Amino acid sequence: MLITEVELSPAEQHAARKRRYAITMATRTVALILAAVFYKVVWLMIIFVILGTVLPWVAVMMANDRPPKKKTQMRGYTPRPDRVLDNPTRSSRIIDV
């Protein structure tokens, strides 16, 4: 493993999750204020109210989630050509039973 592939420390992960939570909840606050501002435009008010209702759930889900693990490719074994065994009795035919 390379040093550049190391995951963030738990403290850094927690700080990033807190920052994401704060941003999401600030967006919720703005959405609720906009819902109050646009109370005469009903369809726009409803959109902001729904956004303000759903965002706390989204914020909690994102705050409790840890970052995804990085996908690493397995290094498969490829034998050198001079080390491959030839099997003359094996054919490429497949027999179904």
PDB file of N, CA and C in Angstrom:
ATOM      1  N   MET A   1       0.840  -1.169   0.000  1.00  0.00           N
ATOM      2  CA  MET A   1       0.000   0.000   0.000  1.00  0.00           C
ATOM      3  C   MET A   1       0.891   1.238   0.000  1.00  0.00           C
ATOM      4  N   LEU A   2       0.538   2.178  -0.840  1.00  0.00           N
ATOM      5  CA  LEU A   2       1.267   3.429  -0.899  1.00  0.00           C
ATOM      6  C   LEU A   2       0.749   4.387   0.155  1.00  0.00           C
ATOM      7  N   ILE A   3       1.585   5.312   0.569  1.00  0.00           N
ATOM      8  CA  ILE A   3       1.165   6.285   1.576  1.00  0.00           C
ATOM      9  C   ILE A   3       0.042   7.168   1.053  1.00  0.00           C
ATOM     10  N   THR A   4      -0.033   7.369  -0.256  1.00  0.00           N
ATOM     11  CA  THR A   4      -1.101   8.202  -0.820  1.00  0.00           C
ATOM     12  C   THR A   4      -2.443   7.481  -0.840  1.00  0.00           C
ATOM     13  N   GLU A   5      -2.453   6.163  -0.613  1.00  0.00           N
ATOM     14  CA  GLU A   5      -3.681   5.385  -0.619  1.00  0.00           C
ATOM     15  C   GLU A   5      -4.269   5.208   0.775  1.00  0.00           C
ATOM     16  N   VAL A   6      -3.630   5.771   1.789  1.00  0.00           N
ATOM     17  CA  VAL A   6      -4.094   5.602   3.157  1.00  0.00           C
ATOM     18  C   VAL A   6      -5.384   6.396   3.369  1.00  0.00           C
ATOM     19  N   GLU A   7      -6.318   5.814   4.119  1.00  0.00           N
ATOM     20  CA  GLU A   7      -7.586   6.487   4.393  1.00  0.00           C
ATOM     21  C   GLU A   7      -7.373   7.641   5.360  1.00  0.00           C
ATOM     22  N   LEU A   8      -8.373   8.529   5.400  1.00  0.00           N
ATOM     23  CA  LEU A   8      -8.327   9.634   6.343  1.00  0.00           C
ATOM     24  C   LEU A   8      -8.427   9.098   7.766  1.00  0.00           C
ATOM     25  N   SER A   9      -7.855   9.843   8.708  1.00  0.00           N
ATOM     26  CA  SER A   9      -7.943   9.435  10.109  1.00  0.00           C
ATOM     27  C   SER A   9      -9.389   9.571  10.579  1.00  0.00           C
ATOM     28  N   PRO A  10      -9.753   8.868  11.646  1.00  0.00           N
ATOM     29  CA  PRO A  10     -11.128   8.990  12.155  1.00  0.00           C
ATOM     30  C   PRO A  10     -11.497  10.427  12.532  1.00  0.00           C
ATOM     31  N   ALA A  11     -10.554  11.183  13.045  1.00  0.00           N
ATOM     32  CA  ALA A  11     -10.840  12.578  13.400  1.00  0.00           C
ATOM     33  C   ALA A  11     -11.133  13.414  12.151  1.00  0.00           C
ATOM     34  N   GLU A  12     -10.378  13.186  11.080  1.00  0.00           N
ATOM     35  CA  GLU A  12     -10.622  13.910   9.834  1.00  0.00           C
ATOM     36  C   GLU A  12     -11.954  13.494   9.212  1.00  0.00           C
ATOM     37  N   GLN A  13     -12.284  12.196   9.282  1.00  0.00           N
ATOM     38  CA  GLN A  13     -13.568  11.725   8.769  1.00  0.00           C
ATOM     39  C   GLN A  13     -14.721  12.363   9.546  1.00  0.00           C
ATOM     40  N   HIS A  14     -14.579  12.428  10.869  1.00  0.00           N
ATOM     41  CA  HIS A  14     -15.620  13.022  11.702  1.00  0.00           C
ATOM     42  C   HIS A  14     -15.788  14.504  11.389  1.00  0.00           C
ATOM     43  N   ALA A  15     -14.678  15.213  11.200  1.00  0.00           N
ATOM     44  CA  ALA A  15     -14.752  16.640  10.866  1.00  0.00           C
ATOM     45  C   ALA A  15     -15.441  16.852   9.514  1.00  0.00           C
ATOM     46  N   ALA A  16     -15.142  16.012   8.557  1.00  0.00           N
ATOM     47  CA  ALA A  16     -15.773  16.132   7.236  1.00  0.00           C
ATOM     48  C   ALA A  16     -17.270  15.854   7.327  1.00  0.00           C
ATOM     49  N   ARG A  17     -17.656  14.846   8.144  1.00  0.00           N
ATOM     50  CA  ARG A  17     -19.081  14.545   8.300  1.00  0.00           C
ATOM     51  C   ARG A  17     -19.808  15.681   9.013  1.00  0.00           C
ATOM     52  N   LYS A  18     -19.172  16.286  10.018  1.00  0.00           N
ATOM     53  CA  LYS A  18     -19.794  17.426  10.714  1.00  0.00           C
ATOM     54  C   LYS A  18     -19.963  18.611   9.777  1.00  0.00           C
ATOM     55  N   ARG A  19     -18.962  18.844   8.937  1.00  0.00           N
ATOM     56  CA  ARG A  19     -19.037  19.947   7.976  1.00  0.00           C
ATOM     57  C   ARG A  19     -20.174  19.712   6.981  1.00  0.00           C
ATOM     58  N   ARG A  20     -20.291  18.480   6.474  1.00  0.00           N
ATOM     59  CA  ARG A  20     -21.356  18.132   5.533  1.00  0.00           C
ATOM     60  C   ARG A  20     -22.733  18.279   6.195  1.00  0.00           C
ATOM     61  N   TYR A  21     -22.848  17.877   7.463  1.00  0.00           N
ATOM     62  CA  TYR A  21     -24.102  18.013   8.200  1.00  0.00           C
ATOM     63  C   TYR A  21     -24.475  19.485   8.354  1.00  0.00           C
ATOM     64  N   ALA A  22     -23.497  20.315   8.717  1.00  0.00           N
ATOM     65  CA  ALA A  22     -23.766  21.745   8.916  1.00  0.00           C
ATOM     66  C   ALA A  22     -24.211  22.400   7.609  1.00  0.00           C
ATOM     67  N   ILE A  23     -23.577  22.038   6.507  1.00  0.00           N
ATOM     68  CA  ILE A  23     -23.946  22.608   5.202  1.00  0.00           C
ATOM     69  C   ILE A  23     -25.366  22.184   4.826  1.00  0.00           C
ATOM     70  N   THR A  24     -25.695  20.912   5.057  1.00  0.00           N
ATOM     71  CA  THR A  24     -27.032  20.429   4.720  1.00  0.00           C
ATOM     72  C   THR A  24     -28.102  21.102   5.576  1.00  0.00           C
ATOM     73  N   MET A  25     -27.823  21.272   6.859  1.00  0.00           N
ATOM     74  CA  MET A  25     -28.803  21.913   7.730  1.00  0.00           C
ATOM     75  C   MET A  25     -28.919  23.413   7.433  1.00  0.00           C
ATOM     76  N   ALA A  26     -27.829  24.050   7.002  1.00  0.00           N
ATOM     77  CA  ALA A  26     -27.907  25.455   6.587  1.00  0.00           C
ATOM     78  C   ALA A  26     -28.764  25.581   5.332  1.00  0.00           C
ATOM     79  N   THR A  27     -28.629  24.628   4.423  1.00  0.00           N
ATOM     80  CA  THR A  27     -29.468  24.606   3.221  1.00  0.00           C
ATOM     81  C   THR A  27     -30.937  24.428   3.607  1.00  0.00           C
ATOM     82  N   ARG A  28     -31.206  23.609   4.616  1.00  0.00           N
ATOM     83  CA  ARG A  28     -32.573  23.422   5.089  1.00  0.00           C
ATOM     84  C   ARG A  28     -33.137  24.731   5.643  1.00  0.00           C
ATOM     85  N   THR A  29     -32.321  25.436   6.405  1.00  0.00           N
ATOM     86  CA  THR A  29     -32.767  26.707   6.969  1.00  0.00           C
ATOM     87  C   THR A  29     -33.122  27.697   5.860  1.00  0.00           C
ATOM     88  N   VAL A  30     -32.271  27.765   4.852  1.00  0.00           N
ATOM     89  CA  VAL A  30     -32.541  28.657   3.715  1.00  0.00           C
ATOM     90  C   VAL A  30     -33.823  28.229   3.002  1.00  0.00           C
ATOM     91  N   ALA A  31     -34.035  26.935   2.844  1.00  0.00           N
ATOM     92  CA  ALA A  31     -35.246  26.449   2.174  1.00  0.00           C
ATOM     93  C   ALA A  31     -36.499  26.823   2.956  1.00  0.00           C
ATOM     94  N   LEU A  32     -36.448  26.712   4.281  1.00  0.00           N
ATOM     95  CA  LEU A  32     -37.625  27.071   5.083  1.00  0.00           C
ATOM     96  C   LEU A  32     -37.880  28.577   5.055  1.00  0.00           C
ATOM     97  N   ILE A  33     -36.818  29.375   5.050  1.00  0.00           N
ATOM     98  CA  ILE A  33     -36.992  30.828   4.938  1.00  0.00           C
ATOM     99  C   ILE A  33     -37.593  31.188   3.585  1.00  0.00           C
ATOM    100  N   LEU A  34     -37.107  30.537   2.525  1.00  0.00           N
ATOM    101  CA  LEU A  34     -37.659  30.790   1.190  1.00  0.00           C
ATOM    102  C   LEU A  34     -39.111  30.334   1.093  1.00  0.00           C
ATOM    103  N   ALA A  35     -39.465  29.263   1.802  1.00  0.00           N
ATOM    104  CA  ALA A  35     -40.864  28.830   1.819  1.00  0.00           C
ATOM    105  C   ALA A  35     -41.734  29.902   2.454  1.00  0.00           C
ATOM    106  N   ALA A  36     -41.224  30.555   3.495  1.00  0.00           N
ATOM    107  CA  ALA A  36     -41.999  31.624   4.133  1.00  0.00           C
ATOM    108  C   ALA A  36     -42.072  32.855   3.234  1.00  0.00           C
ATOM    109  N   VAL A  37     -41.013  33.138   2.494  1.00  0.00           N
ATOM    110  CA  VAL A  37     -40.995  34.298   1.602  1.00  0.00           C
ATOM    111  C   VAL A  37     -41.976  34.110   0.445  1.00  0.00           C
ATOM    112  N   PHE A  38     -42.006  32.889  -0.100  1.00  0.00           N
ATOM    113  CA  PHE A  38     -42.843  32.621  -1.267  1.00  0.00           C
ATOM    114  C   PHE A  38     -44.176  31.983  -0.879  1.00  0.00           C
ATOM    115  N   TYR A  39     -44.782  32.419   0.215  1.00  0.00           N
ATOM    116  CA  TYR A  39     -46.029  31.800   0.655  1.00  0.00           C
ATOM    117  C   TYR A  39     -47.188  32.073  -0.300  1.00  0.00           C
ATOM    118  N   LYS A  40     -47.073  33.097  -1.136  1.00  0.00           N
ATOM    119  CA  LYS A  40     -48.157  33.379  -2.088  1.00  0.00           C
ATOM    120  C   LYS A  40     -48.045  32.537  -3.363  1.00  0.00           C
ATOM    121  N   VAL A  41     -46.849  32.070  -3.670  1.00  0.00           N
ATOM    122  CA  VAL A  41     -46.648  31.178  -4.826  1.00  0.00           C
ATOM    123  C   VAL A  41     -46.662  29.760  -4.255  1.00  0.00           C
ATOM    124  N   VAL A  42     -47.823  29.158  -4.285  1.00  0.00           N
ATOM    125  CA  VAL A  42     -48.044  27.907  -3.544  1.00  0.00           C
ATOM    126  C   VAL A  42     -47.129  26.779  -4.020  1.00  0.00           C
ATOM    127  N   TRP A  43     -47.013  26.604  -5.323  1.00  0.00           N
ATOM    128  CA  TRP A  43     -46.197  25.481  -5.825  1.00  0.00           C
ATOM    129  C   TRP A  43     -44.739  25.637  -5.422  1.00  0.00           C
ATOM    130  N   LEU A  44     -44.222  26.861  -5.406  1.00  0.00           N
ATOM    131  CA  LEU A  44     -42.834  27.089  -5.000  1.00  0.00           C
ATOM    132  C   LEU A  44     -42.683  26.905  -3.487  1.00  0.00           C
ATOM    133  N   MET A  45     -43.669  27.350  -2.734  1.00  0.00           N
ATOM    134  CA  MET A  45     -43.640  27.173  -1.294  1.00  0.00           C
ATOM    135  C   MET A  45     -43.641  25.686  -0.926  1.00  0.00           C
ATOM    136  N   ILE A  46     -44.456  24.907  -1.642  1.00  0.00           N
ATOM    137  CA  ILE A  46     -44.526  23.469  -1.362  1.00  0.00           C
ATOM    138  C   ILE A  46     -43.188  22.796  -1.638  1.00  0.00           C
ATOM    139  N   ILE A  47     -42.529  23.193  -2.703  1.00  0.00           N
ATOM    140  CA  ILE A  47     -41.207  22.619  -3.020  1.00  0.00           C
ATOM    141  C   ILE A  47     -40.221  22.920  -1.896  1.00  0.00           C
ATOM    142  N   PHE A  48     -40.198  24.151  -1.413  1.00  0.00           N
ATOM    143  CA  PHE A  48     -39.271  24.513  -0.339  1.00  0.00           C
ATOM    144  C   PHE A  48     -39.624  23.824   0.978  1.00  0.00           C
ATOM    145  N   VAL A  49     -40.907  23.651   1.254  1.00  0.00           N
ATOM    146  CA  VAL A  49     -41.314  22.954   2.475  1.00  0.00           C
ATOM    147  C   VAL A  49     -40.904  21.485   2.413  1.00  0.00           C
ATOM    148  N   ILE A  50     -41.109  20.849   1.270  1.00  0.00           N
ATOM    149  CA  ILE A  50     -40.698  19.448   1.117  1.00  0.00           C
ATOM    150  C   ILE A  50     -39.183  19.327   1.267  1.00  0.00           C
ATOM    151  N   LEU A  51     -38.462  20.247   0.654  1.00  0.00           N
ATOM    152  CA  LEU A  51     -36.998  20.237   0.784  1.00  0.00           C
ATOM    153  C   LEU A  51     -36.589  20.421   2.239  1.00  0.00           C
ATOM    154  N   GLY A  52     -37.237  21.333   2.935  1.00  0.00           N
ATOM    155  CA  GLY A  52     -36.928  21.559   4.342  1.00  0.00           C
ATOM    156  C   GLY A  52     -37.313  20.400   5.234  1.00  0.00           C
ATOM    157  N   THR A  53     -38.260  19.588   4.789  1.00  0.00           N
ATOM    158  CA  THR A  53     -38.682  18.422   5.558  1.00  0.00           C
ATOM    159  C   THR A  53     -37.762  17.228   5.326  1.00  0.00           C
ATOM    160  N   VAL A  54     -37.284  17.066   4.111  1.00  0.00           N
ATOM    161  CA  VAL A  54     -36.472  15.903   3.757  1.00  0.00           C
ATOM    162  C   VAL A  54     -34.998  16.089   4.143  1.00  0.00           C
ATOM    163  N   LEU A  55     -34.507  17.297   4.110  1.00  0.00           N
ATOM    164  CA  LEU A  55     -33.079  17.534   4.347  1.00  0.00           C
ATOM    165  C   LEU A  55     -32.568  17.084   5.718  1.00  0.00           C
ATOM    166  N   PRO A  56     -33.318  17.180   6.819  1.00  0.00           N
ATOM    167  CA  PRO A  56     -32.774  16.654   8.082  1.00  0.00           C
ATOM    168  C   PRO A  56     -32.488  15.160   8.021  1.00  0.00           C
ATOM    169  N   TRP A  57     -33.366  14.404   7.377  1.00  0.00           N
ATOM    170  CA  TRP A  57     -33.131  12.974   7.237  1.00  0.00           C
ATOM    171  C   TRP A  57     -31.873  12.718   6.402  1.00  0.00           C
ATOM    172  N   VAL A  58     -31.748  13.451   5.305  1.00  0.00           N
ATOM    173  CA  VAL A  58     -30.574  13.306   4.441  1.00  0.00           C
ATOM    174  C   VAL A  58     -29.308  13.672   5.206  1.00  0.00           C
ATOM    175  N   ALA A  59     -29.369  14.745   5.997  1.00  0.00           N
ATOM    176  CA  ALA A  59     -28.195  15.193   6.748  1.00  0.00           C
ATOM    177  C   ALA A  59     -27.753  14.142   7.760  1.00  0.00           C
ATOM    178  N   VAL A  60     -28.709  13.530   8.444  1.00  0.00           N
ATOM    179  CA  VAL A  60     -28.356  12.505   9.433  1.00  0.00           C
ATOM    180  C   VAL A  60     -27.784  11.273   8.751  1.00  0.00           C
ATOM    181  N   MET A  61     -28.381  10.877   7.628  1.00  0.00           N
ATOM    182  CA  MET A  61     -27.861   9.710   6.908  1.00  0.00           C
ATOM    183  C   MET A  61     -26.435   9.954   6.417  1.00  0.00           C
ATOM    184  N   MET A  62     -26.181  11.137   5.897  1.00  0.00           N
ATOM    185  CA  MET A  62     -24.833  11.447   5.406  1.00  0.00           C
ATOM    186  C   MET A  62     -23.849  11.577   6.558  1.00  0.00           C
ATOM    187  N   ALA A  63     -24.284  12.105   7.704  1.00  0.00           N
ATOM    188  CA  ALA A  63     -23.377  12.275   8.839  1.00  0.00           C
ATOM    189  C   ALA A  63     -22.999  10.940   9.465  1.00  0.00           C
ATOM    190  N   ASN A  64     -23.897   9.965   9.400  1.00  0.00           N
ATOM    191  CA  ASN A  64     -23.604   8.663   9.995  1.00  0.00           C
ATOM    192  C   ASN A  64     -22.874   7.718   9.047  1.00  0.00           C
ATOM    193  N   ASP A  65     -22.769   8.088   7.799  1.00  0.00           N
ATOM    194  CA  ASP A  65     -22.137   7.230   6.803  1.00  0.00           C
ATOM    195  C   ASP A  65     -20.645   7.501   6.764  1.00  0.00           C
ATOM    196  N   ARG A  66     -19.865   6.440   6.684  1.00  0.00           N
ATOM    197  CA  ARG A  66     -18.425   6.624   6.548  1.00  0.00           C
ATOM    198  C   ARG A  66     -18.064   6.633   5.074  1.00  0.00           C
ATOM    199  N   PRO A  67     -16.911   7.167   4.726  1.00  0.00           N
ATOM    200  CA  PRO A  67     -16.549   7.200   3.305  1.00  0.00           C
ATOM    201  C   PRO A  67     -16.397   5.788   2.741  1.00  0.00           C
ATOM    202  N   PRO A  68     -16.691   5.616   1.466  1.00  0.00           N
ATOM    203  CA  PRO A  68     -16.580   4.279   0.879  1.00  0.00           C
ATOM    204  C   PRO A  68     -15.132   3.820   0.820  1.00  0.00           C
ATOM    205  N   LYS A  69     -14.970   2.524   0.916  1.00  0.00           N
ATOM    206  CA  LYS A  69     -13.625   1.976   0.804  1.00  0.00           C
ATOM    207  C   LYS A  69     -13.155   2.102  -0.632  1.00  0.00           C
ATOM    208  N   LYS A  70     -11.874   2.339  -0.777  1.00  0.00           N
ATOM    209  CA  LYS A  70     -11.324   2.467  -2.124  1.00  0.00           C
ATOM    210  C   LYS A  70     -11.231   1.094  -2.767  1.00  0.00           C
ATOM    211  N   LYS A  71     -11.580   1.063  -4.036  1.00  0.00           N
ATOM    212  CA  LYS A  71     -11.481  -0.194  -4.767  1.00  0.00           C
ATOM    213  C   LYS A  71     -10.040  -0.385  -5.200  1.00  0.00           C
ATOM    214  N   THR A  72      -9.516  -1.513  -4.875  1.00  0.00           N
ATOM    215  CA  THR A  72      -8.154  -1.828  -5.288  1.00  0.00           C
ATOM    216  C   THR A  72      -8.208  -3.016  -6.221  1.00  0.00           C
ATOM    217  N   GLN A  73      -7.372  -2.976  -7.191  1.00  0.00           N
ATOM    218  CA  GLN A  73      -7.327  -4.083  -8.135  1.00  0.00           C
ATOM    219  C   GLN A  73      -6.380  -5.142  -7.592  1.00  0.00           C
ATOM    220  N   MET A  74      -6.842  -6.368  -7.676  1.00  0.00           N
ATOM    221  CA  MET A  74      -5.968  -7.457  -7.251  1.00  0.00           C
ATOM    222  C   MET A  74      -4.948  -7.713  -8.338  1.00  0.00           C
ATOM    223  N   ARG A  75      -3.791  -7.912  -7.891  1.00  0.00           N
ATOM    224  CA  ARG A  75      -2.747  -8.264  -8.858  1.00  0.00           C
ATOM    225  C   ARG A  75      -2.778  -9.774  -9.037  1.00  0.00           C
ATOM    226  N   GLY A  76      -3.227 -10.173 -10.194  1.00  0.00           N
ATOM    227  CA  GLY A  76      -3.299 -11.597 -10.478  1.00  0.00           C
ATOM    228  C   GLY A  76      -1.928 -12.147 -10.855  1.00  0.00           C
ATOM    229  N   TYR A  77      -1.800 -13.431 -10.723  1.00  0.00           N
ATOM    230  CA  TYR A  77      -0.544 -14.072 -11.075  1.00  0.00           C
ATOM    231  C   TYR A  77      -0.577 -14.450 -12.546  1.00  0.00           C
ATOM    232  N   THR A  78       0.365 -13.959 -13.285  1.00  0.00           N
ATOM    233  CA  THR A  78       0.503 -14.361 -14.685  1.00  0.00           C
ATOM    234  C   THR A  78       1.870 -15.025 -14.823  1.00  0.00           C
ATOM    235  N   PRO A  79       1.846 -16.324 -15.082  1.00  0.00           N
ATOM    236  CA  PRO A  79       3.117 -17.034 -15.165  1.00  0.00           C
ATOM    237  C   PRO A  79       3.919 -16.632 -16.404  1.00  0.00           C
ATOM    238  N   ARG A  80       5.203 -16.753 -16.279  1.00  0.00           N
ATOM    239  CA  ARG A  80       6.057 -16.482 -17.442  1.00  0.00           C
ATOM    240  C   ARG A  80       5.767 -17.523 -18.508  1.00  0.00           C
ATOM    241  N   PRO A  81       5.920 -17.159 -19.779  1.00  0.00           N
ATOM    242  CA  PRO A  81       5.595 -18.111 -20.857  1.00  0.00           C
ATOM    243  C   PRO A  81       6.412 -19.397 -20.797  1.00  0.00           C
ATOM    244  N   ASP A  82       7.623 -19.327 -20.297  1.00  0.00           N
ATOM    245  CA  ASP A  82       8.436 -20.537 -20.240  1.00  0.00           C
ATOM    246  C   ASP A  82       8.031 -21.444 -19.077  1.00  0.00           C
ATOM    247  N   ARG A  83       7.152 -20.989 -18.189  1.00  0.00           N
ATOM    248  CA  ARG A  83       6.737 -21.772 -17.038  1.00  0.00           C
ATOM    249  C   ARG A  83       5.328 -22.370 -17.207  1.00  0.00           C
ATOM    250  N   VAL A  84       4.659 -22.077 -18.330  1.00  0.00           N
ATOM    251  CA  VAL A  84       3.306 -22.582 -18.555  1.00  0.00           C
ATOM    252  C   VAL A  84       3.389 -24.027 -19.007  1.00  0.00           C
ATOM    253  N   LEU A  85       2.553 -24.882 -18.395  1.00  0.00           N
ATOM    254  CA  LEU A  85       2.531 -26.290 -18.770  1.00  0.00           C
ATOM    255  C   LEU A  85       1.599 -26.498 -19.951  1.00  0.00           C
ATOM    256  N   ASP A  86       2.062 -27.221 -20.906  1.00  0.00           N
ATOM    257  CA  ASP A  86       1.219 -27.578 -22.045  1.00  0.00           C
ATOM    258  C   ASP A  86       0.503 -28.880 -21.721  1.00  0.00           C
ATOM    259  N   ASN A  87      -0.757 -28.934 -22.076  1.00  0.00           N
ATOM    260  CA  ASN A  87      -1.547 -30.130 -21.852  1.00  0.00           C
ATOM    261  C   ASN A  87      -2.117 -30.571 -23.196  1.00  0.00           C
ATOM    262  N   PRO A  88      -1.449 -31.471 -23.881  1.00  0.00           N
ATOM    263  CA  PRO A  88      -1.907 -31.869 -25.217  1.00  0.00           C
ATOM    264  C   PRO A  88      -3.195 -32.688 -25.183  1.00  0.00           C
ATOM    265  N   THR A  89      -3.523 -33.313 -24.065  1.00  0.00           N
ATOM    266  CA  THR A  89      -4.726 -34.145 -24.023  1.00  0.00           C
ATOM    267  C   THR A  89      -5.998 -33.305 -23.833  1.00  0.00           C
ATOM    268  N   ARG A  90      -5.841 -32.120 -23.373  1.00  0.00           N
ATOM    269  CA  ARG A  90      -7.011 -31.276 -23.170  1.00  0.00           C
ATOM    270  C   ARG A  90      -7.344 -30.530 -24.446  1.00  0.00           C
ATOM    271  N   SER A  91      -8.565 -30.640 -24.855  1.00  0.00           N
ATOM    272  CA  SER A  91      -8.988 -29.934 -26.062  1.00  0.00           C
ATOM    273  C   SER A  91      -9.901 -28.782 -25.661  1.00  0.00           C
ATOM    274  N   SER A  92     -10.213 -27.980 -26.611  1.00  0.00           N
ATOM    275  CA  SER A  92     -11.081 -26.837 -26.339  1.00  0.00           C
ATOM    276  C   SER A  92     -12.548 -27.199 -26.462  1.00  0.00           C
ATOM    277  N   ARG A  93     -12.836 -28.483 -26.704  1.00  0.00           N
ATOM    278  CA  ARG A  93     -14.228 -28.904 -26.829  1.00  0.00           C
ATOM    279  C   ARG A  93     -14.864 -28.979 -25.459  1.00  0.00           C
ATOM    280  N   ILE A  94     -16.156 -28.650 -25.396  1.00  0.00           N
ATOM    281  CA  ILE A  94     -16.922 -28.779 -24.177  1.00  0.00           C
ATOM    282  C   ILE A  94     -18.016 -29.782 -24.439  1.00  0.00           C
ATOM    283  N   ILE A  95     -18.112 -30.766 -23.579  1.00  0.00           N
ATOM    284  CA  ILE A  95     -19.104 -31.815 -23.746  1.00  0.00           C
ATOM    285  C   ILE A  95     -20.200 -31.598 -22.709  1.00  0.00           C
ATOM    286  N   ASP A  96     -21.426 -31.400 -23.184  1.00  0.00           N
ATOM    287  CA  ASP A  96     -22.559 -31.252 -22.283  1.00  0.00           C
ATOM    288  C   ASP A  96     -23.142 -32.627 -22.012  1.00  0.00           C
ATOM    289  N   VAL A  97     -23.478 -32.860 -20.787  1.00  0.00           N
ATOM    290  CA  VAL A  97     -24.057 -34.157 -20.413  1.00  0.00           C
ATOM    291  C   VAL A  97     -25.528 -34.001 -20.148  1.00  0.00           C
TER     292      VAL A  97
END
